[in-house]
Tab-separated table of C-alpha atoms in Angstrom:
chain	number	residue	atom	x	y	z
A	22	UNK	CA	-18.773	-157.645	28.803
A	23	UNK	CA	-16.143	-157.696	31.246
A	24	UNK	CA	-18.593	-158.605	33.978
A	25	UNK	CA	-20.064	-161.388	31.783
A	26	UNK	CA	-16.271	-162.733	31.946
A	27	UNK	CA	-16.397	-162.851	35.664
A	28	UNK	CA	-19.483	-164.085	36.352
A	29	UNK	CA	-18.866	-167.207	33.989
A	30	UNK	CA	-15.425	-167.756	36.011
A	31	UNK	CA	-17.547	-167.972	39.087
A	32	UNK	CA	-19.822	-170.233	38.171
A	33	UNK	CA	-17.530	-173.345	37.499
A	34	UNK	CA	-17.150	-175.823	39.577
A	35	UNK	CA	-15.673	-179.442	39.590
A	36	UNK	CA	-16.795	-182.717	41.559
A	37	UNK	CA	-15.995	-186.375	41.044
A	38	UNK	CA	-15.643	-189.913	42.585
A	39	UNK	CA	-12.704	-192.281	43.363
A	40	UNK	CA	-11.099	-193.644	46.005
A	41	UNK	CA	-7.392	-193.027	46.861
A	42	UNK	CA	-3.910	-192.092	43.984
A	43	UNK	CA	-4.517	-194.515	40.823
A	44	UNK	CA	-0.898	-194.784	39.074
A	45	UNK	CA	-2.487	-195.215	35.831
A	46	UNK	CA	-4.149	-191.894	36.194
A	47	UNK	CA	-3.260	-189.473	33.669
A	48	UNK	CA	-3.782	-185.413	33.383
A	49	UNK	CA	-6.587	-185.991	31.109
A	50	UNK	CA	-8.410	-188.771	33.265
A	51	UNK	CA	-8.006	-186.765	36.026
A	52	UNK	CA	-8.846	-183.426	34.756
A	53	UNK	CA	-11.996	-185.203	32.414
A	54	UNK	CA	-13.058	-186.903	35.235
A	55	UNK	CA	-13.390	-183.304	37.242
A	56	UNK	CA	-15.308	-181.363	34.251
A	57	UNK	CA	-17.451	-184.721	33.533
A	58	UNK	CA	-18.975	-184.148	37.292
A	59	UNK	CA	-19.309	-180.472	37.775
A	60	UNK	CA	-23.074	-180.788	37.726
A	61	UNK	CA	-22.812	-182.128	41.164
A	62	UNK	CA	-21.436	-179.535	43.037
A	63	UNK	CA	-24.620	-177.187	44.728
A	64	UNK	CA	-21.838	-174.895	46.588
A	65	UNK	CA	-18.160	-173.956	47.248
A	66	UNK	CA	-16.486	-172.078	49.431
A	67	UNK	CA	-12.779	-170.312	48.534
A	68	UNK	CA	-10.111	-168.413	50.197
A	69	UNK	CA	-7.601	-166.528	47.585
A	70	UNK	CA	-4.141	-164.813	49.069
A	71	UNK	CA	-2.579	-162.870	46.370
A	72	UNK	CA	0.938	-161.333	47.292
A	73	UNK	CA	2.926	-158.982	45.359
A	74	UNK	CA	6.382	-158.169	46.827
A	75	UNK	CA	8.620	-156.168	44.247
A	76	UNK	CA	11.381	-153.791	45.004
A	77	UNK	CA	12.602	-151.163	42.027
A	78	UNK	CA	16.412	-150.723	42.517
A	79	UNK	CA	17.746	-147.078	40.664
A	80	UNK	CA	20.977	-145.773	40.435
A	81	UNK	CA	23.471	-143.479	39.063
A	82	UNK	CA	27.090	-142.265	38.783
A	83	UNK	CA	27.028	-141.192	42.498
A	84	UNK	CA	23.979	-143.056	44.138
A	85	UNK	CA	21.895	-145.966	44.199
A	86	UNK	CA	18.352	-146.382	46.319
A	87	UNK	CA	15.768	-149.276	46.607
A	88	UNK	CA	12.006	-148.626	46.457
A	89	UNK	CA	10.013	-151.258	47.832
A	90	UNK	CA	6.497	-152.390	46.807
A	91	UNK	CA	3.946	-154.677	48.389
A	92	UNK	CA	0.382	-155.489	47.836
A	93	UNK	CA	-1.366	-157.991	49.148
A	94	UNK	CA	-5.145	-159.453	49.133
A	95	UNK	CA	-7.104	-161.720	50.608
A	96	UNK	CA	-10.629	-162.589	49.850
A	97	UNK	CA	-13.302	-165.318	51.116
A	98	UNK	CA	-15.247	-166.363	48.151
A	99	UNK	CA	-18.975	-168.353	48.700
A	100	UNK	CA	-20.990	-169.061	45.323
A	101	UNK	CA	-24.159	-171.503	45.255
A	102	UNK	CA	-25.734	-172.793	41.125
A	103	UNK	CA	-29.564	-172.858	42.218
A	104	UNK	CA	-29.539	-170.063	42.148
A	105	UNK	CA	-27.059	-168.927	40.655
A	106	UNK	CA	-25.515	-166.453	43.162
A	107	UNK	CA	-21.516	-165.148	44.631
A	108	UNK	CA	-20.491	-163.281	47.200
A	109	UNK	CA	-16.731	-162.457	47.917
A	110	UNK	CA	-15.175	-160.168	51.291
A	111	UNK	CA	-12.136	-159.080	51.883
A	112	UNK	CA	-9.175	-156.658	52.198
A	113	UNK	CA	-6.440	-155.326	49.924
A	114	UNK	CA	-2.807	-153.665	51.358
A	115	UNK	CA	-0.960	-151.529	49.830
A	116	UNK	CA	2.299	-149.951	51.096
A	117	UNK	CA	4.875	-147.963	49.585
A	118	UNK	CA	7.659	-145.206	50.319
A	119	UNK	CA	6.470	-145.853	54.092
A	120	UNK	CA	2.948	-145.324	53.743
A	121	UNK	CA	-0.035	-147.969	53.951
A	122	UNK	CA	-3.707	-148.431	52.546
A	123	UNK	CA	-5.842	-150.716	53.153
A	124	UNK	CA	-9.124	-151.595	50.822
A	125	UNK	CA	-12.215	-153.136	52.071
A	126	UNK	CA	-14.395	-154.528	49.535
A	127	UNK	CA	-17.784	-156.994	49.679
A	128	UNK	CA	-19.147	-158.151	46.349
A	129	UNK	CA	-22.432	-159.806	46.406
A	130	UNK	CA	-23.940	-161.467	42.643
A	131	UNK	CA	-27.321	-162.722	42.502
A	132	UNK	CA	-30.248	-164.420	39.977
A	133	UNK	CA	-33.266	-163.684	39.765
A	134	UNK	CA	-36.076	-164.919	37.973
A	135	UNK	CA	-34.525	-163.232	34.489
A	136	UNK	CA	-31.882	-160.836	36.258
A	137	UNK	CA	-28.135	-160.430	37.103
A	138	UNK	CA	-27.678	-158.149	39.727
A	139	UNK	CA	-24.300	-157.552	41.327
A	140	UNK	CA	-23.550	-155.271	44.220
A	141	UNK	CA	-20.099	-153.569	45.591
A	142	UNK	CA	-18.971	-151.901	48.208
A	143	UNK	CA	-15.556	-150.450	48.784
A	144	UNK	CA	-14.072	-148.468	51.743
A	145	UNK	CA	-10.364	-146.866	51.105
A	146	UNK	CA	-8.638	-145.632	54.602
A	147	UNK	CA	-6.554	-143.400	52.623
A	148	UNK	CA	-9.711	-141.561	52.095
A	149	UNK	CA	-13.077	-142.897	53.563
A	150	UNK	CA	-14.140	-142.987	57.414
A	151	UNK	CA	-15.071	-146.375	58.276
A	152	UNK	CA	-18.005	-147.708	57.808
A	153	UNK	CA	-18.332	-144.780	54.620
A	154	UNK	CA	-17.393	-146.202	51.769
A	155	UNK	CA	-19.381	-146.493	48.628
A	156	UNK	CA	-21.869	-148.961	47.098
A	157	UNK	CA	-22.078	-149.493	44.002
A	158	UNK	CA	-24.763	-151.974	41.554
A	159	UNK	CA	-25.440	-152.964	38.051
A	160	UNK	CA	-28.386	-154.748	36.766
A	161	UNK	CA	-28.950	-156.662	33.739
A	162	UNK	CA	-31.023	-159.721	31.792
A	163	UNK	CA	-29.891	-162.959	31.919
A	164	UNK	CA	-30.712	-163.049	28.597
A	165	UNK	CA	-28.544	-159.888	27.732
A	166	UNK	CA	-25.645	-161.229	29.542
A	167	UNK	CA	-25.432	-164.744	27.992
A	168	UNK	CA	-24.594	-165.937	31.092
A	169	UNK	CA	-26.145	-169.183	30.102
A	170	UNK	CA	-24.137	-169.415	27.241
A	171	UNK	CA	-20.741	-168.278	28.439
A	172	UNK	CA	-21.137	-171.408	30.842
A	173	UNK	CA	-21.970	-173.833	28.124
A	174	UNK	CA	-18.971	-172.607	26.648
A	175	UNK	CA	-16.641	-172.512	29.661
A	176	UNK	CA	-17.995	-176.172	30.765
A	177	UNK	CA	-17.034	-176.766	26.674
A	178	UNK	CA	-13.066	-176.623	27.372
A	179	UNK	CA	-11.979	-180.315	27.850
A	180	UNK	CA	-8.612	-181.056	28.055
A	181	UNK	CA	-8.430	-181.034	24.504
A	182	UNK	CA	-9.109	-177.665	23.823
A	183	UNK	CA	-6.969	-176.493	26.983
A	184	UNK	CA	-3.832	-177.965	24.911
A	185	UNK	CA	-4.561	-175.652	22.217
A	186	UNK	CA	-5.108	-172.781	24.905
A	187	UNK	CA	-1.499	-173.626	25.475
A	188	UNK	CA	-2.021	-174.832	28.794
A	189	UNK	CA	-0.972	-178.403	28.777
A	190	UNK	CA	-0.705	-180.342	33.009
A	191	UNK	CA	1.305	-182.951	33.986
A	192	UNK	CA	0.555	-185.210	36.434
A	193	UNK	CA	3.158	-186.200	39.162
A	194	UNK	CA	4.226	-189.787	39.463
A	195	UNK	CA	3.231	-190.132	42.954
A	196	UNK	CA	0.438	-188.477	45.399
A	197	UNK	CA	0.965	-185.185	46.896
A	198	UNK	CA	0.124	-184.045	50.377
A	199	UNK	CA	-2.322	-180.662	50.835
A	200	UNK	CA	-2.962	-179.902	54.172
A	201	UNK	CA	-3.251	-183.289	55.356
A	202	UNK	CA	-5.311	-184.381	51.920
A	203	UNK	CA	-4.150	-186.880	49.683
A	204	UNK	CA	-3.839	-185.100	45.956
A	205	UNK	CA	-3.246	-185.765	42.663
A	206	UNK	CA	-0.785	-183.071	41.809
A	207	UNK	CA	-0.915	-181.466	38.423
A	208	UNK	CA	1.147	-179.172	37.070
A	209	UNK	CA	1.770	-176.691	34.191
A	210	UNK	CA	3.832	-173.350	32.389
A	211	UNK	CA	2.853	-170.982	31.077
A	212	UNK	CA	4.963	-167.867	29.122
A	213	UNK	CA	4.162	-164.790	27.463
A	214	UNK	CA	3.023	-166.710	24.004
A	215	UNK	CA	0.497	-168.565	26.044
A	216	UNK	CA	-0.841	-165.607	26.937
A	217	UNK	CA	-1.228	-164.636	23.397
A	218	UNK	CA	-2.873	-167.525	22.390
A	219	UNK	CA	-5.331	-167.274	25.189
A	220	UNK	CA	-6.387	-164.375	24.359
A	221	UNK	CA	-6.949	-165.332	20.929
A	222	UNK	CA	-9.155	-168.492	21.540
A	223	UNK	CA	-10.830	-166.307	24.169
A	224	UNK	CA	-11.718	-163.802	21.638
A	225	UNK	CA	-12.945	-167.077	19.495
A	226	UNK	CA	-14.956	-167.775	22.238
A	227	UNK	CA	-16.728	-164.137	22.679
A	228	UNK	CA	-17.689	-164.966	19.132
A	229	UNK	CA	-19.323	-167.376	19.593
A	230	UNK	CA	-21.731	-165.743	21.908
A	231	UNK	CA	-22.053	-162.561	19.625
A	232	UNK	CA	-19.427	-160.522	21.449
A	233	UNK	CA	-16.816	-158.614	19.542
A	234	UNK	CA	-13.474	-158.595	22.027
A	235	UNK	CA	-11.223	-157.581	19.174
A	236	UNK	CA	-11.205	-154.234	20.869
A	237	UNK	CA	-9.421	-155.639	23.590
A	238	UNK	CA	-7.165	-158.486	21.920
A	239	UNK	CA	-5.911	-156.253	19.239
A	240	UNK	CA	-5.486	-152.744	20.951
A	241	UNK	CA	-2.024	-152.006	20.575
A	242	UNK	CA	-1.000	-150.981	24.285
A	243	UNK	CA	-2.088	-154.530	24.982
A	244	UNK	CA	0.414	-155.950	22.180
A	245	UNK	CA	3.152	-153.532	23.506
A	246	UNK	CA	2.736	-154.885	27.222
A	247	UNK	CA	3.107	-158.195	25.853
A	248	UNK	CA	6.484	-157.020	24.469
A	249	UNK	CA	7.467	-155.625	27.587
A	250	UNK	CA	6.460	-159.023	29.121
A	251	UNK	CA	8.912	-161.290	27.276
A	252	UNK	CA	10.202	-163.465	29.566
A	253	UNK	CA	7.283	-164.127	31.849
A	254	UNK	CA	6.606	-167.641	33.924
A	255	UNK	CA	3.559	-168.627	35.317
A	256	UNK	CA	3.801	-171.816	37.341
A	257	UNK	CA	0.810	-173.219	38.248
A	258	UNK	CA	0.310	-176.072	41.052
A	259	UNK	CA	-3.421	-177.875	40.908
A	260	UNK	CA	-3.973	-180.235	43.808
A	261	UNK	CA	-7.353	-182.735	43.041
A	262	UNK	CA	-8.496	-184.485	46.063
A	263	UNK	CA	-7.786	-188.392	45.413
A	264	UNK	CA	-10.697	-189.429	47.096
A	265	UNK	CA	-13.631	-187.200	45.665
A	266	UNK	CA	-11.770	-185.506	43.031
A	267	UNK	CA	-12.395	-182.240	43.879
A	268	UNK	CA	-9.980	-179.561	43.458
A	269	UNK	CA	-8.520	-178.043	46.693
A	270	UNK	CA	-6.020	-176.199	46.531
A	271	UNK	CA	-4.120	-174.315	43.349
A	272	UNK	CA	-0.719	-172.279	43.658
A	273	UNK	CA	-0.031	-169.631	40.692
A	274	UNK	CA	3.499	-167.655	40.736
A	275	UNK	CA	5.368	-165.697	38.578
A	276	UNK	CA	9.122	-166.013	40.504
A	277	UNK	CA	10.821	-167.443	37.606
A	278	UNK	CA	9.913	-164.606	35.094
A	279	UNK	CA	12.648	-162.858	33.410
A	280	UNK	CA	12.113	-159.015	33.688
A	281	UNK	CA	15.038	-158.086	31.181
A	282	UNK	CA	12.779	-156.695	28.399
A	283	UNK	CA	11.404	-154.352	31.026
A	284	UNK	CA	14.055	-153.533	32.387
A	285	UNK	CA	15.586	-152.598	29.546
A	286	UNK	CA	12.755	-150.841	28.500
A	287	UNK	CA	12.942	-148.605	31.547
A	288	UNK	CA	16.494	-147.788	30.902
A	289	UNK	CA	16.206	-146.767	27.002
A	290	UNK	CA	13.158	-144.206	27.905
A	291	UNK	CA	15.366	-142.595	30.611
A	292	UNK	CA	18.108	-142.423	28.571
A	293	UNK	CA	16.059	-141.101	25.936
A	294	UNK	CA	15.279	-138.065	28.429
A	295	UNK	CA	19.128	-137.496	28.934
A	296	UNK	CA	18.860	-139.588	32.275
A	297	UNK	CA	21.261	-141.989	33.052
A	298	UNK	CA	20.103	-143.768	35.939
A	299	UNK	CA	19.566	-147.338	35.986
A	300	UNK	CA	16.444	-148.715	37.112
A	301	UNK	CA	15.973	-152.525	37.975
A	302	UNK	CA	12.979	-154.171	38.978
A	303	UNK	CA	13.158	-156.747	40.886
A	304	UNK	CA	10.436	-159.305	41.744
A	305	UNK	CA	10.944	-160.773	45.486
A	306	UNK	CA	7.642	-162.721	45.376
A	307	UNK	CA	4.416	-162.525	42.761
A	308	UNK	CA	2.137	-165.554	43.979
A	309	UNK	CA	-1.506	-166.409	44.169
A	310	UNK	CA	-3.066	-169.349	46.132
A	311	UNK	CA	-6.597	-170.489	46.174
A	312	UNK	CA	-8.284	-173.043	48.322
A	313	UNK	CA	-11.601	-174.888	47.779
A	314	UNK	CA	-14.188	-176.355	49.906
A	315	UNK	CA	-17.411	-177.579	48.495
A	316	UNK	CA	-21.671	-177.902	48.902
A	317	UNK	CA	-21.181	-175.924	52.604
A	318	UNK	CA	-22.828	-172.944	51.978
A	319	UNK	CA	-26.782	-172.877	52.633
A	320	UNK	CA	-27.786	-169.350	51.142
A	321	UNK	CA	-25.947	-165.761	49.684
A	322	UNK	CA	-27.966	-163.033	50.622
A	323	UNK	CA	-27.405	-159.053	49.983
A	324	UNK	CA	-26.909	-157.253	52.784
A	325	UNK	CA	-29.395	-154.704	54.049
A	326	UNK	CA	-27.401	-151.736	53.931
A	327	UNK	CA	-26.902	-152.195	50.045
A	328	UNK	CA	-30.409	-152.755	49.499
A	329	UNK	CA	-31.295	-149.368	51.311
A	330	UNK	CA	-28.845	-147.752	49.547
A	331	UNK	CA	-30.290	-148.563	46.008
A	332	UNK	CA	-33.155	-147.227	47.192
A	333	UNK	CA	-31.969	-144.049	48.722
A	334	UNK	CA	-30.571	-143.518	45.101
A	335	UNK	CA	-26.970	-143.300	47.060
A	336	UNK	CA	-25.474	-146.396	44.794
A	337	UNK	CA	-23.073	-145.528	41.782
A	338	UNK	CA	-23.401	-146.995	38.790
A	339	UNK	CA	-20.635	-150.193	38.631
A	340	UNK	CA	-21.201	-150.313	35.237
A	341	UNK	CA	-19.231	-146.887	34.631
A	342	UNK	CA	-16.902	-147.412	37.417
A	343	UNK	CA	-15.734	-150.697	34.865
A	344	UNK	CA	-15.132	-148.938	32.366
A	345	UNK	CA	-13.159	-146.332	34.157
A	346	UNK	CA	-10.968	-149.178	35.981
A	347	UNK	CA	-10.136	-151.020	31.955
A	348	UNK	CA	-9.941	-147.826	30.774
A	349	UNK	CA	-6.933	-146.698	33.379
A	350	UNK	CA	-5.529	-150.287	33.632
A	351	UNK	CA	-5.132	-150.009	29.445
């Protein structure tokens, strides 16, 4: 299921006509007038920069210290809709207590006549010798998938239905600038009770296509992160090109949140253990930006390498690998 999810996210796209900022533009012309023309877009081509700067600060009667955590990624993203295919390289860093990792990973999804197929590959320097990382593939029906479906329903959520999601944009009075490209400049909020209701109309929306996500949206570790979460902001900056309406650019960050229900949290299990440190986390930057560029790519192709792989019967199953991932994320 949870690849069904991400497929379906990669296959949207957004594409309209109009020439330079209209004042009398709303959030709902704008944002109607991308979904209304999504049918014309053939290919796009993404960059996405996630950062993740946090430091934990812990201290006693005597001492204090300062751990510091970063991760950062950033992945080039192609996808094409006839066929239906994605491919997405890049590199995650990790560093902590002094030490450094870095994460190579190529993800290649493509249709077939009735197929899904979807390959990985993944090489860790903390533990592979380059070039020897692992691939790893899945294979299934279109018509088990309900890929089909889950983008009739994605394509489904007009602005409308994105208010009850919670998620409700406001468009700035005057044009914004990306890059040199004049935008119409939406923007939104989100907290931890949008969350909720997301993931109630997305359960709604699993429904609908005969998946059961309950398993997810009520498991109680989920509800008690949520708790834990009270006080979270997600900003969210969508820049739509004035002159084709095509998204380009979109910021997401999470600087604003209030971490006091976790941080308390932290200190009543230590002092539950007879510890009386303190332990603050602090959150120095949490961001993601994404960048769009549209009908350049000509063809996604699997590599080679994969390919013989498969066929060497040296590919692990992705499928399990998913489940072990949700399984140690939950």
């Amino acid at each position: 299921m949870k690849n069904k999810w991400l497929i379906g996210l990669l296959a949207l796209g957004s594409v309209s006509m109009l020439c330079g900022f209209d004042s009398a533009e709303t959030a709902e012309s704008v944002l109607t007038k991308v979904q209304e023309n999504a049918a014309a877009v053939e290919s796009t081509t993404s960059s996405l920069d996630m950062n993740c700067d946090v430091t934990i600060n812990v201290s006693d009667d005597t001492t204090s210290s300062s751990i510091g955590i970063y991760v950062g990624a950033d992945y080039d993203i192609q996808a094409t809709t006839d066929p239906l295919a994605a491919a997405m390289t890049g590199t995650m860093t990790i560093s902590t207590f002094g030490e450094g990792e870095t994460i190579d990973m190529q993800m290649y999804m493509v249709s077939g006549d009735d197929t899904m197929e979807v390959y990985v590959y993944t090489e860790d320097s903390a533990s592979d010798e380059e070039g020897a990382g692992t691939w790893e593939y899945s294979s299934a029906s279109m018509e088990d998938s309900d890929i089909q479906s889950l983008m009739e329903l994605t394509d489904s959520l007009d602005y409308s239905k994105m208010t009850e999601w919670g998620i409700d944009f406001t468009l700035a009075s005057e044009a914004a600038d990306y890059e040199g490209t004049e935008c119409y400049l939406l923007t939104t909020t989100m907290d931890t009770s949008t969350v909720t209701t997301i993931l109630e109309k997305a359960e709604e929306l699993a429904a609908e296509i005969g998946e059961d996500a309950s398993e997810i949206t009520e498991d109680a570790d989920l509800d008690a992160a949520l708790e834990l979460l009270d006080g979270l902001i997600v900003n969210i900056e969508y820049y739509v090109d004035t002159t084709t309406y095509l998204p380009v650019a979109m910021h997401i960050d999470l600087n604003d949140s209030d971490m006091t229900a976790l941080n308390d949290y932290l200190a009543e299990s230590l002092a539950a253990e007879g510890d009386t440190s303190i332990v603050t986390l602090i959150i120095n930057d949490l961001s993601m930006d994404y960048t769009m560029s549209y009908d350049d790519v000509e063809e996604i192709t699997v590599p080679q390498e994969a390919l013989d792989a498969i066929a060497a019967g040296e590919a692990e199953d992705l499928e399990e690998t998913i489940e072990e991932a949700v399984a140690d994320a939950v």
